[in-house]
């Protein structure tokens, strides 16, 4: 299989870019350990850990939606940033509360942010990187001075109870960042981006039903088509190849060598993919940012959740060069390079007592 490599020319040609100034994450309190998975799946803790690196994943309670998780993560990130004025809200998710309208306007209203620009991005597990590129565009074009970017998923609503291959992987959660317009020389600056897609692989990861296609041809679909489906072996090959290539492209655009990378945070798909991509860049394992063992695969939320988790535990230091990369359904993939800023204290992602200011009751 051959792929066309994108140009290594820098995409961020202006002196200004997005600068990270707030970060937070949240996972619901219900943690499902490997030993608590359905007996019918015939798995145990050792088997799951060996195949995926996952020890537990969190599940949203009945009645808790993607928007609810997004609200908590967003309010926390705003608090970390000092509750600044925000001009735009971007939400990235594969599990929106409704097909229409977009989630972002409602989230902005629930946060009390007023009548500001708000839109959703759908790029599956690459959503955070795609959202980051969208935020950079809004900031550098002058459409906004500050952007709240939120990635949230409740994958448990898409999982087939009979499908252990997906059931052992996915968890629910949300991560959020606050970005302002700033200079490329500032700590926290996004220095380079790369995005890619290949629609010829759209059936490798999908939820076949539930959309306009099913509504126009209802006879072609059954109840099971509302569930998440993935062809794991093919996805593994694409994920490793695409994330590796994209990461190398971003390194060239940032004018970094692999050995310059202090911290590497990939989409938390499974431990074997993370290891394979890290080996091919290469970035040694001790520089990886990962929390898949405790939260599983949280889709678009996985990168900001891993970063927030690491920051809350002292695992990221100001001035470190951070490389991000992701791969998801679509097929989509993307990478980003930034220099880590000094941030105020970030709450632990499983801290239920941290206040969520600037919120309004649900109507």
Tab-separated table of C-alpha atoms in Angstrom:
chain	number	residue	atom	x	y	z
A	1	UNK	CA	0.000	0.000	0.000
A	2	UNK	CA	1.401	3.385	-0.994
A	3	UNK	CA	0.383	6.825	0.201
A	4	UNK	CA	1.077	10.301	-1.094
A	5	UNK	CA	2.958	12.323	1.469
A	6	UNK	CA	1.712	15.903	1.874
A	7	UNK	CA	3.991	18.850	1.381
A	8	UNK	CA	6.289	19.652	4.288
A	9	UNK	CA	5.857	23.388	3.684
A	10	UNK	CA	4.693	25.185	6.820
A	11	UNK	CA	0.965	25.843	6.990
A	12	UNK	CA	1.171	28.501	9.701
A	13	UNK	CA	2.827	31.284	7.717
A	14	UNK	CA	1.599	34.206	9.820
A	15	UNK	CA	3.512	35.410	12.904
A	16	UNK	CA	0.372	34.809	14.984
A	17	UNK	CA	-1.185	31.514	15.961
A	18	UNK	CA	-3.247	29.888	18.720
A	19	UNK	CA	-1.759	29.861	22.219
A	20	UNK	CA	-2.930	27.398	24.867
A	21	UNK	CA	-3.983	29.060	28.132
A	22	UNK	CA	-6.523	26.666	29.685
A	23	UNK	CA	-6.932	22.890	29.875
A	24	UNK	CA	-9.172	20.419	31.691
A	25	UNK	CA	-10.821	17.040	31.337
A	26	UNK	CA	-13.574	14.990	32.905
A	27	UNK	CA	-14.600	11.342	33.026
A	28	UNK	CA	-17.873	10.156	34.608
A	29	UNK	CA	-17.549	8.435	37.985
A	30	UNK	CA	-18.712	4.959	36.939
A	31	UNK	CA	-15.510	3.018	36.171
A	32	UNK	CA	-15.896	-0.432	34.626
A	33	UNK	CA	-12.864	-2.608	35.361
A	34	UNK	CA	-11.937	-5.504	33.103
A	35	UNK	CA	-13.141	-7.987	35.705
A	36	UNK	CA	-16.594	-6.346	35.578
A	37	UNK	CA	-17.080	-6.766	31.832
A	38	UNK	CA	-19.981	-9.028	30.756
A	39	UNK	CA	-19.365	-12.697	31.458
A	40	UNK	CA	-20.689	-13.545	27.989
A	41	UNK	CA	-17.654	-11.841	26.460
A	42	UNK	CA	-15.419	-14.519	27.985
A	43	UNK	CA	-12.541	-12.135	28.788
A	44	UNK	CA	-10.439	-11.532	31.872
A	45	UNK	CA	-8.197	-8.719	33.038
A	46	UNK	CA	-4.977	-10.252	31.707
A	47	UNK	CA	-6.482	-10.906	28.250
A	48	UNK	CA	-7.799	-7.356	27.852
A	49	UNK	CA	-4.592	-5.738	29.111
A	50	UNK	CA	-2.472	-7.866	26.805
A	51	UNK	CA	-4.497	-6.934	23.725
A	52	UNK	CA	-5.279	-3.289	24.488
A	53	UNK	CA	-3.374	-2.001	27.525
A	54	UNK	CA	-6.701	-1.032	29.116
A	55	UNK	CA	-7.545	-1.788	32.745
A	56	UNK	CA	-10.819	0.136	33.029
A	57	UNK	CA	-13.034	2.552	31.172
A	58	UNK	CA	-15.646	5.039	32.410
A	59	UNK	CA	-19.325	5.005	31.485
A	60	UNK	CA	-21.816	7.855	31.607
A	61	UNK	CA	-24.830	7.148	33.806
A	62	UNK	CA	-28.295	6.802	32.311
A	63	UNK	CA	-29.549	10.219	31.258
A	64	UNK	CA	-26.070	11.771	31.083
A	65	UNK	CA	-25.281	13.013	27.589
A	66	UNK	CA	-22.253	14.079	25.599
A	67	UNK	CA	-23.312	17.672	26.186
A	68	UNK	CA	-23.263	17.151	29.949
A	69	UNK	CA	-19.694	15.843	29.892
A	70	UNK	CA	-18.684	18.676	27.550
A	71	UNK	CA	-20.189	21.210	29.948
A	72	UNK	CA	-18.124	19.998	32.901
A	73	UNK	CA	-14.846	19.838	30.965
A	74	UNK	CA	-15.470	23.236	29.367
A	75	UNK	CA	-16.303	24.977	32.648
A	76	UNK	CA	-13.158	23.541	34.226
A	77	UNK	CA	-10.955	24.684	31.330
A	78	UNK	CA	-12.408	28.190	31.503
A	79	UNK	CA	-11.757	28.280	35.253
A	80	UNK	CA	-8.125	27.237	34.718
A	81	UNK	CA	-7.755	30.062	32.169
A	82	UNK	CA	-9.211	32.586	34.632
A	83	UNK	CA	-12.718	32.752	33.128
A	84	UNK	CA	-11.769	34.969	30.161
A	85	UNK	CA	-14.161	36.278	27.539
A	86	UNK	CA	-14.559	33.758	24.730
A	87	UNK	CA	-15.526	34.662	21.154
A	88	UNK	CA	-16.149	31.181	19.745
A	89	UNK	CA	-16.926	27.630	20.863
A	90	UNK	CA	-15.981	24.542	18.865
A	91	UNK	CA	-17.222	21.063	19.813
A	92	UNK	CA	-15.760	17.913	18.272
A	93	UNK	CA	-17.652	14.658	18.727
A	94	UNK	CA	-18.937	11.505	17.034
A	95	UNK	CA	-21.744	11.132	19.570
A	96	UNK	CA	-23.754	14.382	19.405
A	97	UNK	CA	-26.809	14.688	21.586
A	98	UNK	CA	-28.945	15.168	18.459
A	99	UNK	CA	-28.354	14.986	14.675
A	100	UNK	CA	-29.386	18.654	14.524
A	101	UNK	CA	-28.687	21.309	15.708
A	102	UNK	CA	-24.964	21.388	16.435
A	103	UNK	CA	-23.960	20.995	20.068
A	104	UNK	CA	-21.679	24.040	20.298
A	105	UNK	CA	-24.355	26.787	20.381
A	106	UNK	CA	-26.199	25.045	23.205
A	107	UNK	CA	-22.955	24.535	25.119
A	108	UNK	CA	-22.133	28.242	24.783
A	109	UNK	CA	-25.564	29.108	26.175
A	110	UNK	CA	-25.249	26.663	29.073
A	111	UNK	CA	-21.899	28.227	29.929
A	112	UNK	CA	-23.405	31.720	29.871
A	113	UNK	CA	-21.075	32.895	27.113
A	114	UNK	CA	-23.686	34.878	25.208
A	115	UNK	CA	-24.449	35.006	21.497
A	116	UNK	CA	-21.056	34.007	20.124
A	117	UNK	CA	-19.911	31.944	17.150
A	118	UNK	CA	-20.312	28.218	17.799
A	119	UNK	CA	-19.974	25.170	15.579
A	120	UNK	CA	-19.284	21.430	15.612
A	121	UNK	CA	-16.520	19.438	13.923
A	122	UNK	CA	-17.041	15.784	12.983
A	123	UNK	CA	-13.746	13.967	12.407
A	124	UNK	CA	-14.185	10.979	14.747
A	125	UNK	CA	-11.075	10.211	16.822
A	126	UNK	CA	-9.097	12.869	14.917
A	127	UNK	CA	-11.606	15.461	16.095
A	128	UNK	CA	-9.396	17.268	18.585
A	129	UNK	CA	-6.626	17.902	16.046
A	130	UNK	CA	-9.163	18.972	13.427
A	131	UNK	CA	-10.777	21.223	16.013
A	132	UNK	CA	-7.384	22.661	16.877
A	133	UNK	CA	-6.817	23.524	13.208
A	134	UNK	CA	-10.259	25.127	13.076
A	135	UNK	CA	-9.459	27.188	16.167
A	136	UNK	CA	-6.137	28.331	14.688
A	137	UNK	CA	-7.984	29.415	11.557
A	138	UNK	CA	-10.594	31.374	13.511
A	139	UNK	CA	-7.937	33.111	15.581
A	140	UNK	CA	-5.474	33.977	12.844
A	141	UNK	CA	-8.210	35.149	10.465
A	142	UNK	CA	-9.493	37.633	13.036
A	143	UNK	CA	-12.847	35.891	13.499
A	144	UNK	CA	-12.115	35.416	17.207
A	145	UNK	CA	-9.654	36.520	19.851
A	146	UNK	CA	-10.215	33.508	22.086
A	147	UNK	CA	-11.690	30.047	21.380
A	148	UNK	CA	-13.021	27.320	23.637
A	149	UNK	CA	-12.403	23.921	22.030
A	150	UNK	CA	-14.203	20.938	23.569
A	151	UNK	CA	-13.960	17.271	22.549
A	152	UNK	CA	-16.508	14.958	24.145
A	153	UNK	CA	-17.828	11.452	23.587
A	154	UNK	CA	-20.364	9.059	25.080
A	155	UNK	CA	-19.365	6.021	23.038
A	156	UNK	CA	-21.272	3.730	25.377
A	157	UNK	CA	-24.448	4.796	23.537
A	158	UNK	CA	-23.096	3.328	20.271
A	159	UNK	CA	-21.743	0.006	21.509
A	160	UNK	CA	-23.356	-3.299	20.601
A	161	UNK	CA	-23.788	-5.313	23.832
A	162	UNK	CA	-22.751	-8.414	21.881
A	163	UNK	CA	-19.559	-6.924	20.432
A	164	UNK	CA	-16.719	-7.452	22.867
A	165	UNK	CA	-14.066	-6.149	20.417
A	166	UNK	CA	-15.451	-2.612	20.716
A	167	UNK	CA	-16.857	-3.007	24.208
A	168	UNK	CA	-13.477	-3.587	25.808
A	169	UNK	CA	-11.978	-0.522	24.127
A	170	UNK	CA	-14.235	2.476	24.456
A	171	UNK	CA	-14.958	4.785	27.341
A	172	UNK	CA	-16.797	8.068	27.845
A	173	UNK	CA	-15.202	11.420	28.642
A	174	UNK	CA	-14.524	15.007	27.634
A	175	UNK	CA	-11.531	17.305	27.345
A	176	UNK	CA	-11.361	21.040	26.711
A	177	UNK	CA	-8.794	23.729	25.958
A	178	UNK	CA	-8.915	27.521	25.860
A	179	UNK	CA	-6.887	29.114	23.079
A	180	UNK	CA	-6.134	32.793	22.457
A	181	UNK	CA	-4.506	34.623	19.589
A	182	UNK	CA	-0.802	35.070	20.235
A	183	UNK	CA	2.698	34.996	18.810
A	184	UNK	CA	4.542	31.923	17.601
A	185	UNK	CA	7.403	32.631	20.009
A	186	UNK	CA	5.140	32.368	23.073
A	187	UNK	CA	4.967	29.257	25.263
A	188	UNK	CA	1.782	27.391	24.388
A	189	UNK	CA	1.944	28.358	20.707
A	190	UNK	CA	0.721	25.899	18.080
A	191	UNK	CA	3.645	25.821	15.642
A	192	UNK	CA	2.586	23.348	12.965
A	193	UNK	CA	-0.403	21.302	11.817
A	194	UNK	CA	-1.120	18.490	9.377
A	195	UNK	CA	-4.511	17.074	8.371
A	196	UNK	CA	-5.466	14.253	6.031
A	197	UNK	CA	-8.383	12.108	4.940
A	198	UNK	CA	-9.253	9.142	2.723
A	199	UNK	CA	-12.909	8.412	2.050
A	200	UNK	CA	-12.122	5.120	0.334
A	201	UNK	CA	-11.765	3.639	3.819
A	202	UNK	CA	-15.047	4.951	5.170
A	203	UNK	CA	-16.407	1.474	5.930
A	204	UNK	CA	-13.497	0.455	8.153
A	205	UNK	CA	-14.911	2.387	11.124
A	206	UNK	CA	-18.552	3.354	11.016
A	207	UNK	CA	-22.055	3.449	12.433
A	208	UNK	CA	-23.956	2.380	9.290
A	209	UNK	CA	-27.441	3.467	10.333
A	210	UNK	CA	-29.087	6.427	11.971
A	211	UNK	CA	-28.499	8.988	9.237
A	212	UNK	CA	-30.170	10.299	6.094
A	213	UNK	CA	-28.953	7.280	4.123
A	214	UNK	CA	-30.992	4.941	6.325
A	215	UNK	CA	-34.006	7.253	6.197
A	216	UNK	CA	-33.931	7.266	2.396
A	217	UNK	CA	-33.461	3.482	2.139
A	218	UNK	CA	-34.943	2.054	5.357
A	219	UNK	CA	-35.331	-1.429	3.905
A	220	UNK	CA	-31.553	-1.810	3.650
A	221	UNK	CA	-30.981	-1.393	7.387
A	222	UNK	CA	-31.716	-3.281	10.569
A	223	UNK	CA	-31.596	-2.428	14.288
A	224	UNK	CA	-27.962	-3.549	14.609
A	225	UNK	CA	-26.887	-0.932	12.063
A	226	UNK	CA	-27.232	1.736	14.774
A	227	UNK	CA	-24.175	0.251	16.514
A	228	UNK	CA	-20.489	1.057	16.085
A	229	UNK	CA	-18.559	-1.294	13.772
A	230	UNK	CA	-14.803	-1.526	13.181
A	231	UNK	CA	-12.571	-3.842	11.137
A	232	UNK	CA	-9.781	-3.972	13.667
A	233	UNK	CA	-6.894	-5.511	11.738
A	234	UNK	CA	-7.205	-3.146	8.791
A	235	UNK	CA	-7.686	-0.189	11.110
A	236	UNK	CA	-4.483	-1.076	12.964
A	237	UNK	CA	-2.427	-0.909	9.761
A	238	UNK	CA	-3.958	2.378	8.624
A	239	UNK	CA	-3.709	3.976	12.066
A	240	UNK	CA	-0.024	3.204	12.480
A	241	UNK	CA	0.880	4.256	8.943
A	242	UNK	CA	-1.173	7.441	8.846
A	243	UNK	CA	-0.217	8.731	12.309
A	244	UNK	CA	3.457	8.017	11.680
A	245	UNK	CA	3.455	9.823	8.328
A	246	UNK	CA	1.475	12.760	9.679
A	247	UNK	CA	3.756	13.092	12.690
A	248	UNK	CA	6.818	13.207	10.431
A	249	UNK	CA	5.157	15.879	8.289
A	250	UNK	CA	4.475	18.055	11.319
A	251	UNK	CA	8.028	17.599	12.584
A	252	UNK	CA	9.290	18.939	9.243
A	253	UNK	CA	6.867	21.852	9.339
A	254	UNK	CA	7.938	22.731	12.884
A	255	UNK	CA	11.616	22.262	11.968
A	256	UNK	CA	12.014	19.670	14.723
A	257	UNK	CA	13.842	16.365	14.690
A	258	UNK	CA	12.300	13.366	16.422
A	259	UNK	CA	14.844	13.665	19.221
A	260	UNK	CA	13.623	17.237	19.872
A	261	UNK	CA	10.229	15.927	21.024
A	262	UNK	CA	9.961	16.008	24.803
A	263	UNK	CA	6.422	14.644	25.077
A	264	UNK	CA	4.427	12.607	22.566
A	265	UNK	CA	0.642	12.322	22.913
A	266	UNK	CA	-1.191	10.166	20.369
A	267	UNK	CA	-4.877	9.318	20.183
A	268	UNK	CA	-5.365	6.689	22.866
A	269	UNK	CA	-6.627	3.959	20.523
A	270	UNK	CA	-4.922	1.005	22.173
A	271	UNK	CA	-1.502	0.402	23.668
A	272	UNK	CA	-0.186	-1.600	20.726
A	273	UNK	CA	-0.928	1.209	18.255
A	274	UNK	CA	0.646	3.792	20.571
A	275	UNK	CA	3.789	1.711	20.893
A	276	UNK	CA	4.020	1.027	17.151
A	277	UNK	CA	3.678	4.698	16.216
A	278	UNK	CA	6.166	5.792	18.875
A	279	UNK	CA	8.711	3.276	17.607
A	280	UNK	CA	8.389	4.486	14.032
A	281	UNK	CA	8.837	8.227	14.692
A	282	UNK	CA	10.805	7.367	16.926
A	283	UNK	CA	10.000	8.733	20.406
A	284	UNK	CA	11.018	6.565	23.378
A	285	UNK	CA	8.281	5.228	25.608
A	286	UNK	CA	9.261	7.297	28.643
A	287	UNK	CA	8.309	10.428	26.698
A	288	UNK	CA	4.794	9.211	25.845
A	289	UNK	CA	1.756	10.849	27.445
A	290	UNK	CA	-0.832	8.138	27.950
A	291	UNK	CA	-3.700	7.271	30.277
A	292	UNK	CA	-5.394	4.557	28.234
A	293	UNK	CA	-4.952	2.067	31.093
A	294	UNK	CA	-7.406	4.058	33.236
A	295	UNK	CA	-9.871	5.526	30.713
A	296	UNK	CA	-9.744	3.414	27.541
A	297	UNK	CA	-10.335	4.856	24.090
A	298	UNK	CA	-12.398	8.058	24.455
A	299	UNK	CA	-12.458	9.011	20.788
A	300	UNK	CA	-12.010	12.708	20.036
A	301	UNK	CA	-11.619	13.394	23.775
A	302	UNK	CA	-8.595	11.156	24.188
A	303	UNK	CA	-5.781	13.649	23.480
A	304	UNK	CA	-7.052	16.534	25.651
A	305	UNK	CA	-7.994	14.035	28.381
A	306	UNK	CA	-4.488	12.558	28.351
A	307	UNK	CA	-2.905	16.025	28.408
A	308	UNK	CA	-5.152	17.222	31.248
A	309	UNK	CA	-4.454	14.055	33.206
A	310	UNK	CA	-0.698	14.456	32.752
A	311	UNK	CA	-0.776	18.157	33.637
A	312	UNK	CA	-2.765	17.517	36.822
A	313	UNK	CA	-0.157	14.950	37.895
A	314	UNK	CA	2.874	17.100	37.091
A	315	UNK	CA	3.756	15.145	33.949
A	316	UNK	CA	4.136	18.161	31.637
A	317	UNK	CA	6.617	20.999	32.122
A	318	UNK	CA	6.703	24.505	30.607
A	319	UNK	CA	8.909	24.740	27.543
A	320	UNK	CA	8.595	21.087	26.555
A	321	UNK	CA	8.081	20.385	22.876
A	322	UNK	CA	4.870	18.399	22.485
A	323	UNK	CA	3.856	16.335	19.458
A	324	UNK	CA	0.210	15.289	18.988
A	325	UNK	CA	-1.168	12.828	16.449
A	326	UNK	CA	-4.526	11.133	15.857
A	327	UNK	CA	-6.400	8.807	13.516
A	328	UNK	CA	-10.106	8.103	13.181
A	329	UNK	CA	-13.079	7.132	11.059
A	330	UNK	CA	-13.524	8.826	7.753
A	331	UNK	CA	-10.716	7.966	7.371
A	332	UNK	CA	-9.178	11.029	9.000
A	333	UNK	CA	-5.855	11.785	10.612
A	334	UNK	CA	-3.872	14.760	11.814
A	335	UNK	CA	-0.943	15.998	13.907
A	336	UNK	CA	0.135	19.156	15.693
A	337	UNK	CA	3.280	20.543	17.323
A	338	UNK	CA	3.290	23.028	20.186
A	339	UNK	CA	5.494	24.248	23.016
A	340	UNK	CA	3.957	23.586	26.414
A	341	UNK	CA	3.004	26.663	28.480
A	342	UNK	CA	2.985	27.298	32.208
A	343	UNK	CA	-0.594	26.653	33.334
A	344	UNK	CA	-2.439	27.169	36.623
A	345	UNK	CA	-3.412	24.062	38.571
A	346	UNK	CA	-5.476	21.669	36.447
A	347	UNK	CA	-8.040	19.500	38.287
A	348	UNK	CA	-7.785	15.732	38.084
A	349	UNK	CA	-10.020	14.344	35.384
A	350	UNK	CA	-11.839	12.117	37.895
A	351	UNK	CA	-12.293	14.882	40.501
A	352	UNK	CA	-16.052	15.245	41.005
A	353	UNK	CA	-15.805	18.054	43.568
A	354	UNK	CA	-14.043	20.621	41.407
A	355	UNK	CA	-16.413	23.566	40.889
A	356	UNK	CA	-17.892	24.274	37.497
A	357	UNK	CA	-18.365	28.062	37.411
A	358	UNK	CA	-20.169	30.167	34.823
A	359	UNK	CA	-22.830	27.563	34.149
A	360	UNK	CA	-26.561	28.084	33.787
A	361	UNK	CA	-29.334	25.560	34.501
A	362	UNK	CA	-30.561	23.390	31.674
A	363	UNK	CA	-33.821	24.750	30.309
